[in-house]
Amino acid sequence: MMKEEHYCRICGLYMKDKPWGDDGQSPTYEICPCCGVEFGNEDYDLFSIKEYRKEWLKNGANWFDKKKKPVFWDVNKQLMNVPEYFD
């Protein structure tokens, strides 16, 4: 089972390295290849997370790194991976 600390708080993409570190408080400042959020910059609190997600979805939920987009990607299925607290 994959731990929820490995999922992007915005789009639910699984990340090999925990976006917010082992303690959940130390962001990596890496960029999510799906939604383009910079961990620790645009997802620093619940309000910013919800606003970023709303804008990303409103603008078509486009992949930031189009080369990494899976062929049969389903945004709604992926969004189910967003940790409950950040939903």
Coordinates of N, CA and C in Angstrom, one line a residue:
M1 N 0.8 -1.2 0.0 CA 0.0 0.0 0.0 C 0.9 1.3 0.0
M2 N 0.5 2.2 -0.8 CA 1.3 3.5 -0.9 C 0.8 4.4 0.2
K3 N 1.8 5.0 0.8 CA 1.5 6.0 1.9 C 1.0 7.3 1.3
E4 N 0.1 8.0 2.0 CA -0.5 9.2 1.5 C 0.6 10.4 1.4
E5 N 1.7 10.3 2.2 CA 2.7 11.3 2.2 C 3.4 11.4 0.8
H6 N 3.2 10.4 0.0 CA 3.9 10.3 -1.3 C 3.0 11.0 -2.4
Y7 N 1.8 11.4 -2.1 CA 0.9 12.0 -3.1 C 1.0 13.5 -3.1
C8 N 0.9 14.0 -4.3 CA 0.8 15.5 -4.4 C -0.5 15.9 -3.8
R9 N -0.4 17.0 -3.0 CA -1.6 17.5 -2.3 C -2.6 18.2 -3.2
I10 N -2.1 18.6 -4.4 CA -3.0 19.2 -5.3 C -3.7 18.3 -6.2
C11 N -3.0 17.4 -6.9 CA -3.6 16.5 -7.9 C -3.6 15.0 -7.6
G12 N -2.9 14.6 -6.6 CA -2.9 13.2 -6.2 C -1.9 12.3 -6.9
L13 N -1.0 12.9 -7.7 CA 0.0 12.1 -8.4 C 0.9 11.5 -7.3
Y14 N 1.2 10.2 -7.5 CA 2.2 9.5 -6.7 C 3.6 10.0 -7.0
M15 N 4.3 10.4 -5.9 CA 5.7 10.9 -6.1 C 6.6 9.9 -5.3
K16 N 7.7 9.5 -6.0 CA 8.6 8.5 -5.4 C 9.2 9.1 -4.1
D17 N 9.6 10.3 -4.1 CA 10.1 11.0 -2.9 C 9.0 11.8 -2.3
K18 N 8.8 11.8 -1.0 CA 7.8 12.5 -0.4 C 7.9 14.0 -0.6
P19 N 6.9 14.6 -1.2 CA 6.9 16.1 -1.6 C 7.2 17.0 -0.4
W20 N 6.8 16.5 0.8 CA 6.9 17.4 2.0 C 7.8 16.7 3.0
G21 N 8.7 15.8 2.6 CA 9.7 15.2 3.4 C 9.2 14.2 4.4
D22 N 10.1 13.5 5.1 CA 9.7 12.5 6.0 C 8.8 13.0 7.2
D23 N 9.0 14.3 7.6 CA 8.3 14.8 8.7 C 7.0 15.5 8.2
G24 N 6.7 15.6 6.9 CA 5.5 16.2 6.4 C 5.5 17.7 6.5
Q25 N 6.7 18.3 6.9 CA 6.8 19.7 7.2 C 8.0 20.4 6.4
S26 N 8.8 19.5 5.7 CA 10.0 20.0 5.0 C 9.8 19.8 3.5
P27 N 9.3 20.8 2.8 CA 9.0 20.7 1.4 C 10.3 20.5 0.6
T28 N 10.2 19.8 -0.5 CA 11.4 19.6 -1.4 C 11.5 20.7 -2.4
Y29 N 10.5 21.5 -2.6 CA 10.5 22.6 -3.6 C 10.7 22.0 -5.0
E30 N 10.4 20.7 -5.2 CA 10.4 20.1 -6.5 C 9.1 20.5 -7.2
I31 N 9.0 20.3 -8.5 CA 7.8 20.6 -9.3 C 7.0 19.3 -9.6
C32 N 5.7 19.3 -9.3 CA 4.9 18.1 -9.7 C 4.8 18.0 -11.2
P33 N 5.2 16.9 -11.8 CA 5.1 16.8 -13.3 C 3.7 16.9 -13.8
C34 N 2.7 16.6 -13.0 CA 1.3 16.7 -13.4 C 0.8 18.1 -13.3
C35 N 0.6 18.6 -12.1 CA -0.1 19.9 -12.0 C 0.8 21.1 -12.0
G36 N 2.1 20.8 -11.8 CA 3.1 21.9 -11.9 C 3.3 22.7 -10.6
V37 N 2.7 22.2 -9.5 CA 2.9 22.9 -8.2 C 4.3 22.7 -7.7
E38 N 4.8 23.8 -7.1 CA 6.1 23.7 -6.5 C 5.9 23.4 -5.0
F39 N 6.3 22.2 -4.6 CA 6.0 21.8 -3.2 C 6.7 22.7 -2.2
G40 N 5.8 23.3 -1.4 CA 6.3 24.3 -0.4 C 6.1 25.7 -0.8
N41 N 5.8 26.0 -2.0 CA 5.5 27.3 -2.5 C 4.1 27.6 -2.7
E42 N 3.4 26.8 -3.6 CA 2.0 27.1 -3.9 C 1.1 26.2 -3.1
D43 N 1.6 25.3 -2.3 CA 0.8 24.3 -1.5 C 1.1 24.4 0.0
Y44 N 1.3 25.6 0.5 CA 1.8 25.8 1.9 C 0.7 25.7 2.9
D45 N -0.6 25.9 2.5 CA -1.7 25.7 3.5 C -2.9 25.3 2.8
L46 N -4.0 24.9 3.5 CA -5.2 24.4 2.9 C -5.8 25.3 1.9
F47 N -5.9 26.6 2.2 CA -6.5 27.5 1.3 C -5.7 27.6 -0.1
S48 N -4.4 27.7 0.0 CA -3.6 27.7 -1.2 C -3.7 26.4 -2.0
I49 N -3.8 25.3 -1.3 CA -4.0 24.0 -2.0 C -5.3 24.0 -2.8
K50 N -6.4 24.4 -2.1 CA -7.7 24.3 -2.8 C -7.8 25.3 -3.9
E51 N -7.2 26.5 -3.8 CA -7.2 27.5 -4.8 C -6.3 27.0 -6.0
Y52 N -5.2 26.5 -5.8 CA -4.3 26.0 -6.9 C -5.0 24.9 -7.6
R53 N -5.6 24.0 -6.9 CA -6.4 22.8 -7.5 C -7.5 23.4 -8.4
K54 N -8.3 24.3 -7.8 CA -9.4 24.9 -8.5 C -9.0 25.5 -9.8
E55 N -7.9 26.3 -9.8 CA -7.4 26.9 -11.0 C -6.9 25.9 -12.0
W56 N -6.1 24.9 -11.5 CA -5.6 23.9 -12.4 C -6.7 23.1 -13.1
L57 N -7.8 22.8 -12.4 CA -8.9 22.1 -13.0 C -9.7 23.0 -14.0
K58 N -9.9 24.2 -13.6 CA -10.6 25.2 -14.4 C -9.9 25.4 -15.7
N59 N -8.5 25.3 -15.7 CA -7.7 25.6 -16.9 C -7.5 24.3 -17.7
G60 N -8.2 23.2 -17.4 CA -8.1 22.0 -18.2 C -7.3 20.9 -17.6
A61 N -6.8 21.0 -16.4 CA -6.0 20.0 -15.7 C -4.9 19.5 -16.6
N62 N -4.2 20.4 -17.3 CA -3.1 20.1 -18.2 C -1.9 19.6 -17.4
W63 N -1.2 18.6 -18.0 CA 0.1 18.2 -17.4 C 1.2 19.2 -17.6
F64 N 1.9 19.5 -16.6 CA 3.0 20.4 -16.6 C 4.1 19.8 -17.5
D65 N 4.5 18.5 -17.3 CA 5.5 17.8 -18.1 C 4.7 16.8 -19.0
K66 N 4.3 17.2 -20.1 CA 3.5 16.4 -21.0 C 4.1 15.1 -21.4
K67 N 5.5 15.0 -21.4 CA 6.1 13.7 -21.7 C 5.9 12.7 -20.6
K68 N 5.5 13.1 -19.4 CA 5.3 12.1 -18.3 C 3.9 11.7 -18.1
K69 N 3.0 12.3 -18.9 CA 1.6 12.0 -18.8 C 1.3 10.5 -19.3
P70 N 0.7 9.7 -18.4 CA 0.3 8.4 -18.9 C -0.7 8.4 -20.0
V71 N -0.6 7.3 -20.8 CA -1.5 7.3 -22.0 C -3.0 7.2 -21.6
F72 N -3.3 6.4 -20.6 CA -4.7 6.3 -20.2 C -5.0 7.0 -18.8
W73 N -4.5 8.2 -18.7 CA -4.6 9.0 -17.5 C -6.1 9.5 -17.3
D74 N -6.5 9.4 -16.1 CA -7.9 9.8 -15.7 C -7.7 10.7 -14.5
V75 N -8.0 12.0 -14.7 CA -7.9 13.0 -13.7 C -8.7 12.7 -12.5
N76 N -10.0 12.3 -12.7 CA -10.8 12.0 -11.5 C -10.3 10.8 -10.7
K77 N -9.8 9.8 -11.3 CA -9.3 8.7 -10.6 C -8.0 9.1 -9.8
Q78 N -7.2 10.0 -10.4 CA -6.0 10.4 -9.7 C -6.3 11.3 -8.5
L79 N -7.3 12.2 -8.7 CA -7.7 13.1 -7.6 C -8.2 12.3 -6.4
M80 N -8.6 11.1 -6.5 CA -9.0 10.3 -5.4 C -7.8 10.0 -4.5
N81 N -6.6 10.2 -5.0 CA -5.4 9.9 -4.2 C -5.0 11.1 -3.3
V82 N -5.6 12.3 -3.5 CA -5.3 13.4 -2.7 C -5.6 13.0 -1.2
P83 N -4.6 13.2 -0.4 CA -4.8 12.9 1.0 C -6.0 13.6 1.6
E84 N -6.8 12.9 2.3 CA -8.1 13.4 2.8 C -8.1 14.8 3.4
Y85 N -7.1 15.0 4.2 CA -7.0 16.3 4.9 C -6.9 17.5 3.9
F86 N -6.3 17.2 2.7 CA -6.1 18.3 1.7 C -7.2 18.3 0.6
D87 N -8.2 17.5 0.7 CA -9.2 17.4 -0.3 C -10.2 18.5 -0.2

